[in-house]
Coordinates of C-alpha atoms and ligand atoms in Angstrom, one line a residue:
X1 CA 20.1 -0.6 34.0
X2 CA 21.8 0.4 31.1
X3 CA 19.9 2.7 28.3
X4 CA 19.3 2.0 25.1
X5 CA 20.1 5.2 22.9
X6 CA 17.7 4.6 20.1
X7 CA 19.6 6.2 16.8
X8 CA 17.7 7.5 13.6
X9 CA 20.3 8.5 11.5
X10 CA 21.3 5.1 10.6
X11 CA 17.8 4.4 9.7
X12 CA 16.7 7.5 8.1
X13 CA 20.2 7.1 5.9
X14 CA 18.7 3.6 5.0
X15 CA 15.2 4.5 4.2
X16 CA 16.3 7.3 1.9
X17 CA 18.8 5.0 -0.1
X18 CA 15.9 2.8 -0.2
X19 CA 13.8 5.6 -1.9
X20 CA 17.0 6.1 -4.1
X21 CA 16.7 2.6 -5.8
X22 CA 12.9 3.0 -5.8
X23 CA 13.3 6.2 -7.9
X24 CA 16.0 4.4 -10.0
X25 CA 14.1 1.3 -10.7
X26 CA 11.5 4.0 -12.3
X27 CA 13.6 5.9 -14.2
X28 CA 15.0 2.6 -15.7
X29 CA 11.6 2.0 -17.2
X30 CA 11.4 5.0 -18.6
X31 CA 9.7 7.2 -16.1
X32 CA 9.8 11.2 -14.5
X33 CA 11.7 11.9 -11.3
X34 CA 9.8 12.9 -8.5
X35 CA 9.2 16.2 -8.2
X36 CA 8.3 17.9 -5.1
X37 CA 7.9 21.4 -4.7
X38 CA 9.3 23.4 -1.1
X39 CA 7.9 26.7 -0.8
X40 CA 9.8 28.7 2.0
X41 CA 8.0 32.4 2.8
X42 CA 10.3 35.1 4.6
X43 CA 14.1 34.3 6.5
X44 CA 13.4 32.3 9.4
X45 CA 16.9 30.5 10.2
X46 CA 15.8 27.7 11.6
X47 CA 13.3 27.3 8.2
X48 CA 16.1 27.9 6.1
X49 CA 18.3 25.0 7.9
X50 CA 15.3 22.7 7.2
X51 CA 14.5 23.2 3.6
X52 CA 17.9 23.2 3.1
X53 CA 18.0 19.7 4.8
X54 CA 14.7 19.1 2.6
X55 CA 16.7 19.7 -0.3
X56 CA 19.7 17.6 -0.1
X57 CA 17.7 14.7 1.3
X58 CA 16.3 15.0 -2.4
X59 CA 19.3 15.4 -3.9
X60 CA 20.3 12.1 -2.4
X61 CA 16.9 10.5 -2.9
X62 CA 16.6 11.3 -7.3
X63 CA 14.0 13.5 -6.1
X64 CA 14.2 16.4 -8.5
X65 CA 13.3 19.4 -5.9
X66 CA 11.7 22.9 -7.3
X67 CA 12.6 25.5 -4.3
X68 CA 9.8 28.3 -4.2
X69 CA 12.0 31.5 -1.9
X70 CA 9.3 34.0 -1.2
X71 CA 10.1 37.6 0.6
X72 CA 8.2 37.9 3.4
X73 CA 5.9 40.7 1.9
X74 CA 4.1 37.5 0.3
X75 CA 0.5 38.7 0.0
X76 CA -2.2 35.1 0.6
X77 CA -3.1 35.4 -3.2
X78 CA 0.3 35.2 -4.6
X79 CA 0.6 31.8 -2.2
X80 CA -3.3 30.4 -3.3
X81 CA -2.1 31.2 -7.0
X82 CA 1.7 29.5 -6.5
X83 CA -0.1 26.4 -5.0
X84 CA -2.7 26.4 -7.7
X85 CA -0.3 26.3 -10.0
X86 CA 1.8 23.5 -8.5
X87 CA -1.4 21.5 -8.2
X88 CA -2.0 21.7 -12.3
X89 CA 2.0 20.9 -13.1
X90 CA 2.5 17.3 -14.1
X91 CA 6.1 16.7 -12.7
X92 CA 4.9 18.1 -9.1
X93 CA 4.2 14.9 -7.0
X94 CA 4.5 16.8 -3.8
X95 CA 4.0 20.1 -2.3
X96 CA 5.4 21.5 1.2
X97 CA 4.7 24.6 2.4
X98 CA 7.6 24.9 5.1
X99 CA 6.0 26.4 9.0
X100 CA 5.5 28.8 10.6
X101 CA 4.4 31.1 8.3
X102 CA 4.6 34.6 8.8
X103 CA 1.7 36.2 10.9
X104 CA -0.2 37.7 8.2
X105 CA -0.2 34.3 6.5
X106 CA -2.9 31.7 7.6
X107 CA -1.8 28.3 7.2
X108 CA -5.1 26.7 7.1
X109 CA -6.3 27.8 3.4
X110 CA -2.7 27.3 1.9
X111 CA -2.7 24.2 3.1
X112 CA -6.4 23.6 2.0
X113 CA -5.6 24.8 -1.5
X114 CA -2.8 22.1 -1.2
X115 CA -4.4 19.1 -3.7
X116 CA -4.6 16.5 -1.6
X117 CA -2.7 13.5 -3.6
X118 CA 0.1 16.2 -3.0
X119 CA -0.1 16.9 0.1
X120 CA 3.6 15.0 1.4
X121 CA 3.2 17.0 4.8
X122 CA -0.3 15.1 5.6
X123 CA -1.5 18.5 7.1
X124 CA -4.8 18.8 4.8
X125 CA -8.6 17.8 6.6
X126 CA -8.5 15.3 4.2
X127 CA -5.3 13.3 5.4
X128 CA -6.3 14.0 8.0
X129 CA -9.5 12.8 8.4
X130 CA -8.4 9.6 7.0
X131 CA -5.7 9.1 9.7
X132 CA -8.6 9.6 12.1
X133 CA -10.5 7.1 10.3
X134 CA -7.5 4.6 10.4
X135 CA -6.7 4.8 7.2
X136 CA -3.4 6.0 6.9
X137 CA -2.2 6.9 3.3
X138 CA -0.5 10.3 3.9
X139 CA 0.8 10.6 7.3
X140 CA 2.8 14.1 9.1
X141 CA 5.9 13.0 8.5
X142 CA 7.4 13.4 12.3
X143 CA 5.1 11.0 13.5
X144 CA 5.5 9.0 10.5
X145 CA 8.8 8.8 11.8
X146 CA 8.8 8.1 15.0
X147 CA 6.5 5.1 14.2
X148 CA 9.3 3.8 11.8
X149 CA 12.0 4.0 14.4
X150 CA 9.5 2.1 17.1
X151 CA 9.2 -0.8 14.1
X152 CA 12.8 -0.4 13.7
X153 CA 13.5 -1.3 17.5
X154 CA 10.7 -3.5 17.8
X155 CA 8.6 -1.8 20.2
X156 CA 5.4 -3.4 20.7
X157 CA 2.9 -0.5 21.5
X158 CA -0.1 -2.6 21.2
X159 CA -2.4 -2.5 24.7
X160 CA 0.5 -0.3 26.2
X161 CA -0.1 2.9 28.3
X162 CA 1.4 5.8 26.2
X163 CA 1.4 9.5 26.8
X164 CA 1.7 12.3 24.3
X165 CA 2.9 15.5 25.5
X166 CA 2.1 18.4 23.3
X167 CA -0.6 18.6 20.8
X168 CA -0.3 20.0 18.0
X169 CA -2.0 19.4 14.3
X170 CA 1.4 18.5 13.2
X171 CA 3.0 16.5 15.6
X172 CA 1.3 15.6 19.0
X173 CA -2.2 14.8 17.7
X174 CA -1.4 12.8 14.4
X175 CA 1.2 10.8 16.5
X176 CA -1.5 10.0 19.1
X177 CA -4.1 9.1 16.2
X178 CA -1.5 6.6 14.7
X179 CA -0.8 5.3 18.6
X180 CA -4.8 4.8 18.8
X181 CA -4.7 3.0 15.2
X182 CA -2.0 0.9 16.5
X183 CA -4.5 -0.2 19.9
X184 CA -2.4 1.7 22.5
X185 CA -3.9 3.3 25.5
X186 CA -2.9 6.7 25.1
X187 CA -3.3 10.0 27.5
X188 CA -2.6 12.9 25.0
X189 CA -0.9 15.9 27.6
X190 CA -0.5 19.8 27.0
X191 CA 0.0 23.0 28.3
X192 CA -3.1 22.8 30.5
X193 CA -2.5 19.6 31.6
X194 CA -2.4 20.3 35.8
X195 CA -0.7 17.6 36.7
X196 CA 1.9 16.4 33.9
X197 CA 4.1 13.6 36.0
X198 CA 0.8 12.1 37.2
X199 CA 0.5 11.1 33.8
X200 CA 3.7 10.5 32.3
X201 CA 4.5 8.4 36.0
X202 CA 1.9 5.7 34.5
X203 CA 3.0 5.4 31.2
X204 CA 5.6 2.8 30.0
X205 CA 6.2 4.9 26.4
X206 CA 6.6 8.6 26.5
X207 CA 6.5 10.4 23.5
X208 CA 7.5 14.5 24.5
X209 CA 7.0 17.2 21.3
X210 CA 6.4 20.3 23.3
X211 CA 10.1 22.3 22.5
X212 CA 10.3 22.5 26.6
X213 CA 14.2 22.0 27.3
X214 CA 14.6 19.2 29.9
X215 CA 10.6 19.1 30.7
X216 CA 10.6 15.4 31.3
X217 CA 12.8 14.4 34.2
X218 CA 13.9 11.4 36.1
X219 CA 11.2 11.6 38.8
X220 CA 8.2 12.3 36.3
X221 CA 9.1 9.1 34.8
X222 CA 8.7 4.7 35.9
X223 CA 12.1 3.1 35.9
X224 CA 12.2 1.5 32.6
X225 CA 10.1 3.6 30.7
X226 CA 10.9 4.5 26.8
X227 CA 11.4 7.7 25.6
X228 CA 11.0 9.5 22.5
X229 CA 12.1 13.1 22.3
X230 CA 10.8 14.9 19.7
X231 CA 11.5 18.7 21.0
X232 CA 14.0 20.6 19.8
X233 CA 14.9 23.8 21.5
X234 CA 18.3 25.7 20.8
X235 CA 19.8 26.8 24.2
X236 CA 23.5 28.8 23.2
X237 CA 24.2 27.0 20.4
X238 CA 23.4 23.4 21.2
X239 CA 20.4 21.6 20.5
X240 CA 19.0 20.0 23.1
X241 CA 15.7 17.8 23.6
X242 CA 12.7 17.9 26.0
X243 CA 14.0 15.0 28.1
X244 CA 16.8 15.1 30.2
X245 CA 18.9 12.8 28.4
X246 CA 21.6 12.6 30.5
X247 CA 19.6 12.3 34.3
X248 CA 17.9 9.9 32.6
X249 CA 20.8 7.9 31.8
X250 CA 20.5 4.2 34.0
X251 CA 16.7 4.5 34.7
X252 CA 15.1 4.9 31.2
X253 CA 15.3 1.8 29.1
X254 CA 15.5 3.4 26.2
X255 CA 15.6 7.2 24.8
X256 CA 16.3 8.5 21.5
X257 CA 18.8 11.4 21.1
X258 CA 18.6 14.9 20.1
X259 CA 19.8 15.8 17.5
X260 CA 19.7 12.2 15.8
X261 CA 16.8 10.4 17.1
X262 CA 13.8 11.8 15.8
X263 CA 14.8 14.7 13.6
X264 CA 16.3 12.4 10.7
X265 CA 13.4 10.7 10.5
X266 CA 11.3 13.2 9.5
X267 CA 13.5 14.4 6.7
X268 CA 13.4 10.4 5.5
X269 CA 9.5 10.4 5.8
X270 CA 9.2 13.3 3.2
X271 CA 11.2 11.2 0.5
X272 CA 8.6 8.3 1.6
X273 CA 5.6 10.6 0.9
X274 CA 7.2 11.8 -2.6
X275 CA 7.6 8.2 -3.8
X276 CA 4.4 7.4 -2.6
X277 CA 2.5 10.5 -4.1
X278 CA 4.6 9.5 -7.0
X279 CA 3.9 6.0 -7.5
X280 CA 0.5 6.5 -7.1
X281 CA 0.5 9.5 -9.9
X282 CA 2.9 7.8 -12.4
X283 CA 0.8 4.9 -12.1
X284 CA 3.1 2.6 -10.3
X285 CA 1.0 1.8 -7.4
X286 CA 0.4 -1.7 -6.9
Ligands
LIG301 P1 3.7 23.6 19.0 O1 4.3 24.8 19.7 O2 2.8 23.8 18.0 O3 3.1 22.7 20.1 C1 3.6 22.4 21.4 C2 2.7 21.6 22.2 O4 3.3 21.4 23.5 C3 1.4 22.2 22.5 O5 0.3 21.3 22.4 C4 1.5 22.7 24.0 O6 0.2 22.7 24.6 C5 2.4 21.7 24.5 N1 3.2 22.2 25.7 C6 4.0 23.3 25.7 N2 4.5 23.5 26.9 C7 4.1 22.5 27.7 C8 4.3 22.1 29.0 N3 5.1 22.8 29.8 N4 3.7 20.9 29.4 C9 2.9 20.2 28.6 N5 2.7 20.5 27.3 C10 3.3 21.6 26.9 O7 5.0 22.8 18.6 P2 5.1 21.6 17.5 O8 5.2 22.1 16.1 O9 4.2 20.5 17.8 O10 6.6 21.1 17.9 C11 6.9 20.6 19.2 C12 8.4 20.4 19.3 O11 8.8 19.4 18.4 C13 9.2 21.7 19.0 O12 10.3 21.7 19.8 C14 9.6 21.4 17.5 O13 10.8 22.1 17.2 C15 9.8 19.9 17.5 N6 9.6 19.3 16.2 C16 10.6 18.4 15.9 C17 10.5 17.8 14.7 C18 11.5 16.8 14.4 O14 11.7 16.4 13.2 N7 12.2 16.2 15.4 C19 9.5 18.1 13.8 C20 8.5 19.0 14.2 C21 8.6 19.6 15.4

């Protein structure tokens, strides 16, 4: 069998130029840019590379971005005031607070002072809640993602058995939400799981986001099963995935790479969010 290596570059190159037009369409009529606002706290490298991605995504997009570089001595007021502040400003559609955070940081109230029209990340209760409820307006963009690149391919997840591995609030558990919305049978898998290829040995769609190098192998997965690899984990300079691409080469039907699977996607589904919190906030909604 030979695999299907399911690109997202192409795609997420495609979505953003589609976003371009959108924004240009807009500005033809007289309107704003989009405006969405990164705020970045302290000098994680791996942060930095993805604001910076963030930013020229925008750049490419018309999305005018406002970068917010705060020392790591950032006290919690000086974040509740920023975001306040952003909430109130006109020309800010969208606000992204970039993770993790430094320890003495708590995510949950920044991202609960986050307004939640503005909230492009989908990390507030209120998004949420709503994905929960099926009602998906904004959606974490990774899973956002990955869901636009199983449309792209025409995977069919309807009445399928899935399995999730990891479950996080910001990737494994709104992906496994969507998966639900879409009528997929879905086991959702973590750490504590005590038996992981029991699981993923049933399932004809395996989604991994755990940042495990190689944790799904050949012989924890059907012949034929589809892969998407979320995980990224950076092992002397290269970037490699949870699955083992390359043992899984001839007995996966399909798997998606990393880097350029997944990981484009995401950066594609931000612009997404920003037109959509824009639209709705300039009035253009339909
Ligand atoms: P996280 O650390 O918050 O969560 C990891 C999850 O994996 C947890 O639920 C944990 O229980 C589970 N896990 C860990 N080890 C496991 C094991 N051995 N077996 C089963 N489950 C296990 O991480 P996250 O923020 O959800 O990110 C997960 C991965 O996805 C990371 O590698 C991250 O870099 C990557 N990621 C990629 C993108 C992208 O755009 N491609 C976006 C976000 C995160």
């Amino acid at each position: 069998m030979e695999t299907r290596i399911l690109w997202g570059k192409e795609l997420a190159q495609a979505t953003i130029q589609k976003v371009a037009q959108e924004v240009e369409n807009s500005r033809n009529q007289g309107k704003r840019p989009p405006g969405l606002a990164v705020i970045l706290v302290g000098k994680d490298p791996a942060s930095q590379i993805y604001v910076s991605h963030k930013e020229q995504a925008c750049k490419r997009a018309g999305i005018r971005s406002m970068g917010f570089r705060l020392p790591p001595s950032t006290s919690m007021d000086e974040m509740l005031n920023l975001i306040k502040d952003l909430n109130r400003k006109e020309e800010v559609d969208g606000i992204l607070v970039q993770l993790p955070l430094p320890p003495h940081l708590d995510a949950s109230p920044i991202i609960e002072a986050i307004d939640p029209i503005k909230d492009v990340d989908g990390f507030h209760p209120i998004n949420m809640g709503k994905l929960a409820l099926g009602d998906e307006g904004m959606v974490p963009c990774t899973p956002k993602g990955v869901m636009a690149l199983l449309d792209h391919y025409g995977i069919e997840v309807e009445g399928q058995e899935v399995v999730v591995v990891g479950a996080s609030n910001i990737v494994g558990k709104p992906l496994a939400l969507l998966l639900v919305n879409r009528m997929a049978t879905v086991t959702v898998c973590h750490i504590k799981t005590r038996d992981l290829a029991s699981h993923t040995q049933k399932a004809q769609i395996i989604f991994t986001a755990t940042g495990v190098t190689h944790l799904i192998k050949k012989e924890m997965v059907p012949r034929g099963a589809i892969i998407f690899d979320i995980g990224i984990s950076r092992v002397r300079d290269k970037i490699l995935g949870d699955a083992d691409f390359e043992g899984l080469q001839g007995w996966a039907q399909a798997i998606t790479p990393v880097p350029g699977g997944v990981g484009p996607m995401t950066v594609a589904m931000l612009m997404v969010n920003t037109l959509e919190a824009y639209k709705k906030r300039v009035g253009l909604e339909r």
